mmCIF file of C-alpha atoms and ligand atoms in Angstrom:
data_model
loop_
_atom_site.group_PDB
_atom_site.id
_atom_site.type_symbol
_atom_site.label_atom_id
_atom_site.label_comp_id
_atom_site.label_asym_id
_atom_site.label_seq_id
_atom_site.Cartn_x
_atom_site.Cartn_y
_atom_site.Cartn_z
ATOM 1 C CA MET A 4 18.754 36.070 3.630
ATOM 2 C CA SER A 5 18.333 32.702 5.327
ATOM 3 C CA ALA A 6 17.473 29.644 3.265
ATOM 4 C CA VAL A 7 14.517 27.545 4.440
ATOM 5 C CA LEU A 8 15.388 23.876 4.183
ATOM 6 C CA LYS A 9 12.328 21.797 3.411
ATOM 7 C CA ASP A 10 12.411 18.093 4.144
ATOM 8 C CA PHE A 11 10.879 15.784 1.514
ATOM 9 C CA PRO A 12 9.484 12.274 1.996
ATOM 10 C CA ARG A 13 12.034 9.555 1.183
ATOM 11 C CA LEU A 14 11.217 6.094 -0.135
ATOM 12 C CA VAL A 15 13.443 3.470 1.495
ATOM 13 C CA VAL A 16 13.641 -0.319 1.129
ATOM 14 C CA MET A 17 11.793 -1.865 4.103
ATOM 15 C CA ALA A 18 13.883 -3.959 6.489
ATOM 16 C CA GLU A 19 13.185 -6.073 9.564
ATOM 17 C CA ARG A 20 14.191 -3.119 11.789
ATOM 18 C CA ASP A 21 11.210 -1.107 10.408
ATOM 19 C CA LEU A 22 8.630 -3.667 11.497
ATOM 20 C CA ASP A 23 7.907 -2.271 14.993
ATOM 21 C CA GLU A 24 6.852 1.049 13.446
ATOM 22 C CA VAL A 25 5.091 -0.620 10.521
ATOM 23 C CA MET A 26 3.071 -2.782 12.922
ATOM 24 C CA ALA A 27 2.213 0.219 15.124
ATOM 25 C CA THR A 28 0.668 1.903 12.064
ATOM 26 C CA GLU A 29 -0.889 -1.279 10.656
ATOM 27 C CA CYS A 30 -2.735 -2.051 13.894
ATOM 28 C CA VAL A 31 -4.270 1.431 14.042
ATOM 29 C CA ILE A 32 -5.500 1.791 10.462
ATOM 30 C CA TYR A 33 -6.931 -1.687 9.730
ATOM 31 C CA SER A 34 -9.762 -3.559 11.425
ATOM 32 C CA HIS A 35 -7.956 -6.785 10.449
ATOM 33 C CA PRO A 36 -4.247 -5.880 10.263
ATOM 34 C CA TRP A 37 -1.465 -7.959 8.748
ATOM 35 C CA THR A 38 0.626 -9.750 11.340
ATOM 36 C CA ARG A 39 4.320 -9.080 11.856
ATOM 37 C CA GLY A 40 4.847 -12.518 10.330
ATOM 38 C CA ASN A 41 3.078 -11.444 7.129
ATOM 39 C CA PHE A 42 5.576 -8.573 6.721
ATOM 40 C CA ALA A 43 8.559 -10.725 7.704
ATOM 41 C CA ASP A 44 7.483 -13.383 5.184
ATOM 42 C CA SER A 45 7.156 -10.706 2.479
ATOM 43 C CA LEU A 46 10.693 -9.496 3.191
ATOM 44 C CA ARG A 47 12.050 -13.056 3.155
ATOM 45 C CA ALA A 48 10.207 -13.812 -0.091
ATOM 46 C CA GLY A 49 11.971 -10.889 -1.752
ATOM 47 C CA TYR A 50 8.805 -8.887 -2.412
ATOM 48 C CA GLU A 51 9.287 -5.203 -3.159
ATOM 49 C CA CYS A 52 8.694 -3.656 0.281
ATOM 50 C CA ARG A 53 9.226 0.059 0.870
ATOM 51 C CA VAL A 54 8.700 2.574 3.669
ATOM 52 C CA LEU A 55 8.040 6.271 3.168
ATOM 53 C CA ARG A 56 9.697 8.490 5.764
ATOM 54 C CA LEU A 57 9.784 12.201 6.474
ATOM 55 C CA GLY A 58 12.938 12.665 8.487
ATOM 56 C CA ARG A 59 12.771 9.739 10.920
ATOM 57 C CA GLU A 60 9.002 9.577 10.957
ATOM 58 C CA LEU A 61 7.217 6.733 9.183
ATOM 59 C CA LEU A 62 4.511 8.086 6.857
ATOM 60 C CA GLY A 63 3.527 4.826 5.181
ATOM 61 C CA TYR A 64 4.623 1.703 3.334
ATOM 62 C CA PHE A 65 3.798 -0.722 0.554
ATOM 63 C CA VAL A 66 4.337 -4.388 -0.250
ATOM 64 C CA LEU A 67 4.402 -5.348 -3.925
ATOM 65 C CA MET A 68 4.825 -8.763 -5.505
ATOM 66 C CA VAL A 69 6.090 -8.872 -9.097
ATOM 67 C CA ALA A 70 6.218 -12.067 -11.153
ATOM 68 C CA ALA A 71 5.776 -13.107 -14.778
ATOM 69 C CA GLY A 72 5.044 -9.608 -16.057
ATOM 70 C CA GLU A 73 2.338 -8.949 -13.463
ATOM 71 C CA ALA A 74 2.474 -6.969 -10.237
ATOM 72 C CA HIS A 75 0.218 -7.400 -7.226
ATOM 73 C CA LEU A 76 -0.032 -4.623 -4.651
ATOM 74 C CA LEU A 77 -0.512 -6.562 -1.409
ATOM 75 C CA ASN A 78 -0.441 -3.658 1.048
ATOM 76 C CA LEU A 79 -0.536 0.144 0.672
ATOM 77 C CA SER A 80 -0.835 2.131 3.863
ATOM 78 C CA ILE A 81 -0.484 5.665 5.177
ATOM 79 C CA GLY A 82 -0.439 6.363 8.922
ATOM 80 C CA ALA A 83 -3.636 7.882 10.298
ATOM 81 C CA ALA A 84 -1.998 11.206 11.158
ATOM 82 C CA HIS A 85 -0.555 11.574 7.649
ATOM 83 C CA GLN A 86 -3.547 10.699 5.486
ATOM 84 C CA ARG A 87 -5.119 13.129 3.006
ATOM 85 C CA ASN A 88 -1.803 14.909 2.358
ATOM 86 C CA GLY A 89 -1.056 13.287 -0.991
ATOM 87 C CA HIS A 90 1.276 10.639 0.449
ATOM 88 C CA GLY A 91 -0.969 7.729 -0.602
ATOM 89 C CA SER A 92 -0.939 9.036 -4.185
ATOM 90 C CA GLY A 93 2.828 9.472 -4.026
ATOM 91 C CA LEU A 94 3.331 5.987 -2.636
ATOM 92 C CA LEU A 95 1.036 4.402 -5.236
ATOM 93 C CA GLY A 96 2.966 6.206 -7.979
ATOM 94 C CA GLU A 97 6.217 4.826 -6.542
ATOM 95 C CA ALA A 98 4.775 1.295 -6.419
ATOM 96 C CA MET A 99 3.765 1.623 -10.084
ATOM 97 C CA GLY A 100 7.297 2.760 -10.908
ATOM 98 C CA VAL A 101 8.849 -0.210 -9.100
ATOM 99 C CA ALA A 102 6.413 -2.568 -10.852
ATOM 100 C CA ARG A 103 7.319 -1.141 -14.276
ATOM 101 C CA SER A 104 11.028 -1.287 -13.535
ATOM 102 C CA GLN A 105 10.621 -5.020 -12.744
ATOM 103 C CA GLY A 106 8.933 -5.626 -16.090
ATOM 104 C CA ALA A 107 5.288 -5.696 -14.980
ATOM 105 C CA ARG A 108 2.774 -4.721 -17.642
ATOM 106 C CA SER A 109 -0.228 -4.826 -15.333
ATOM 107 C CA LEU A 110 -0.925 -4.026 -11.665
ATOM 108 C CA PHE A 111 -3.575 -5.875 -9.635
ATOM 109 C CA LEU A 112 -4.903 -5.285 -6.134
ATOM 110 C CA GLU A 113 -7.806 -6.207 -3.864
ATOM 111 C CA VAL A 114 -9.878 -3.702 -1.922
ATOM 112 C CA ARG A 115 -12.849 -3.990 0.415
ATOM 113 C CA PRO A 116 -16.141 -2.672 -1.024
ATOM 114 C CA SER A 117 -16.507 -0.759 2.288
ATOM 115 C CA ASN A 118 -13.149 1.031 1.806
ATOM 116 C CA SER A 119 -14.372 4.069 -0.096
ATOM 117 C CA ALA A 120 -11.206 6.107 0.603
ATOM 118 C CA ALA A 121 -8.928 3.564 -1.072
ATOM 119 C CA GLN A 122 -11.375 3.046 -3.929
ATOM 120 C CA ALA A 123 -11.451 6.798 -4.576
ATOM 121 C CA LEU A 124 -7.645 6.834 -4.721
ATOM 122 C CA TYR A 125 -7.461 3.869 -7.112
ATOM 123 C CA THR A 126 -10.202 5.279 -9.360
ATOM 124 C CA ARG A 127 -8.228 8.515 -9.687
ATOM 125 C CA PHE A 128 -5.276 6.495 -10.957
ATOM 126 C CA GLY A 129 -7.438 4.730 -13.559
ATOM 127 C CA PHE A 130 -7.869 1.321 -11.919
ATOM 128 C CA ARG A 131 -10.870 -0.672 -13.158
ATOM 129 C CA LYS A 132 -12.844 -3.355 -11.368
ATOM 130 C CA ILE A 133 -12.301 -6.718 -13.094
ATOM 131 C CA ALA A 134 -13.678 -9.253 -10.609
ATOM 132 C CA VAL A 135 -15.143 -9.881 -7.163
ATOM 133 C CA ARG A 136 -13.703 -12.465 -4.792
ATOM 134 C CA ARG A 137 -16.554 -13.668 -2.595
ATOM 135 C CA GLY A 138 -15.858 -13.734 1.145
ATOM 136 C CA TYR A 139 -12.175 -12.896 0.680
ATOM 137 C CA TYR A 140 -11.660 -10.745 3.782
ATOM 138 C CA PRO A 141 -12.401 -11.439 7.443
ATOM 139 C CA ALA A 142 -14.980 -8.976 8.768
ATOM 140 C CA HIS A 143 -16.569 -8.173 12.127
ATOM 141 C CA ALA A 144 -19.607 -10.207 11.149
ATOM 142 C CA GLY A 145 -18.574 -13.064 8.879
ATOM 143 C CA ARG A 146 -16.636 -12.271 5.713
ATOM 144 C CA GLU A 147 -16.443 -9.393 3.225
ATOM 145 C CA ASP A 148 -15.960 -9.635 -0.539
ATOM 146 C CA ALA A 149 -12.900 -8.204 -2.278
ATOM 147 C CA LEU A 150 -13.059 -6.094 -5.416
ATOM 148 C CA VAL A 151 -10.204 -7.010 -7.729
ATOM 149 C CA LEU A 152 -8.876 -3.929 -9.518
ATOM 150 C CA ASN A 153 -6.450 -3.727 -12.409
ATOM 151 C CA LEU A 154 -4.370 -1.021 -14.058
ATOM 152 C CA PRO A 155 -2.427 -1.628 -17.289
ATOM 153 C CA LEU A 156 1.093 -0.213 -16.879
ATOM 154 C CA ALA A 157 2.182 -0.099 -20.517
HETATM 155 C C1 COA B 206 -6.167 4.692 1.200
HETATM 156 C C2 COA B 206 -4.962 5.503 1.677
HETATM 157 C C3 COA B 206 -3.672 4.771 1.322
HETATM 158 C C4 COA B 206 -4.977 6.869 0.980
HETATM 159 O O1 COA B 206 -3.821 7.592 1.409
HETATM 160 P P1 COA B 206 -3.836 9.182 1.517
HETATM 161 O O2 COA B 206 -2.448 9.631 1.770
HETATM 162 O O3 COA B 206 -4.860 9.608 2.489
HETATM 163 O O4 COA B 206 -4.303 9.570 0.040
HETATM 164 P P2 COA B 206 -4.095 10.955 -0.731
HETATM 165 O O5 COA B 206 -3.964 12.090 0.239
HETATM 166 O O6 COA B 206 -3.014 10.780 -1.726
HETATM 167 O O7 COA B 206 -5.525 11.092 -1.450
HETATM 168 C C5 COA B 206 -5.668 10.918 -2.838
HETATM 169 C C6 COA B 206 -7.151 10.847 -3.183
HETATM 170 O O8 COA B 206 -7.715 9.640 -2.678
HETATM 171 C C7 COA B 206 -9.067 9.912 -2.276
HETATM 172 N N1 COA B 206 -9.175 9.778 -0.814
HETATM 173 C C8 COA B 206 -8.183 9.565 0.070
HETATM 174 N N2 COA B 206 -8.686 9.454 1.322
HETATM 175 C C9 COA B 206 -10.022 9.617 1.203
HETATM 176 C C10 COA B 206 -11.077 9.587 2.143
HETATM 177 N N3 COA B 206 -10.877 9.409 3.462
HETATM 178 N N4 COA B 206 -12.335 9.764 1.675
HETATM 179 C C11 COA B 206 -12.580 9.926 0.363
HETATM 180 N N5 COA B 206 -11.599 9.986 -0.592
HETATM 181 C C12 COA B 206 -10.350 9.802 -0.161
HETATM 182 C C13 COA B 206 -9.358 11.355 -2.669
HETATM 183 O O9 COA B 206 -9.827 11.323 -4.010
HETATM 184 C C14 COA B 206 -7.976 11.951 -2.567
HETATM 185 O O10 COA B 206 -7.819 13.126 -3.302
HETATM 186 P P3 COA B 206 -8.181 14.558 -2.599
HETATM 187 O O11 COA B 206 -7.531 14.580 -1.240
HETATM 188 O O12 COA B 206 -7.626 15.545 -3.564
HETATM 189 O O13 COA B 206 -9.685 14.563 -2.513
HETATM 190 C C15 COA B 206 -5.047 5.767 3.207
HETATM 191 O O14 COA B 206 -6.307 6.343 3.499
HETATM 192 C C16 COA B 206 -4.845 4.535 4.062
HETATM 193 O O15 COA B 206 -3.713 4.113 4.302
HETATM 194 N N6 COA B 206 -5.969 3.948 4.549
HETATM 195 C C17 COA B 206 -5.895 2.804 5.455
HETATM 196 C C18 COA B 206 -5.285 1.600 4.784
HETATM 197 C C19 COA B 206 -5.977 1.224 3.500
HETATM 198 O O16 COA B 206 -7.199 1.229 3.403
HETATM 199 N N7 COA B 206 -5.164 0.878 2.477
HETATM 200 C C20 COA B 206 -5.652 0.438 1.183
HETATM 201 C C21 COA B 206 -6.025 -0.992 1.267
HETATM 202 S S1 COA B 206 -6.588 -1.593 -0.330
#
């Protein structure tokens, strides 16, 4: 009987060498993507940056800032071809685990009101809307508000 070896997604610390692939994904899935400099600055600042890979393929990534008992999820992304396979949920769970391990008691993030996919994901995890930042995001016509969401981690 032959064994079937199944490959599982691996979470790896993001490094400068990942940024070509990260940017290739970022520029496809966002109307207003982060720049390479935004990712490089996050790495230099010591933020918790991770990539999710299946074999050599990049599935997604996150950038998390943790300070003073609070965590802020700055970027959570799954490549277009890999969405709706549970990877976003897996990655969000990993980000929560990293936040907890760094002593965060609460996780914050911003999301566009127009981003119903992300909002559905966050709602499933129990995030609640706590504020609106007016005109926070650039948009095709003017600016778009941000919903500020929070999840207690205790
Ligand atoms: C938001 C995002 C991270 C979700 O990743 P994903 O791997 O597709 O998510 P999952 O497969 O784990 O989906 C979990 C749940 O989220 C919700 N969801 C995800 N994508 C959805 C969509 N397109 N429409 C509606 N609900 C959606 C569903 O409730 C889904 O559960 P279900 O598939 O059982 O219905 C991904 O769509 C993405 O990277 N989008 C572009 C970047 C982005 O918007 N990031 C968030 C910025 S705040």
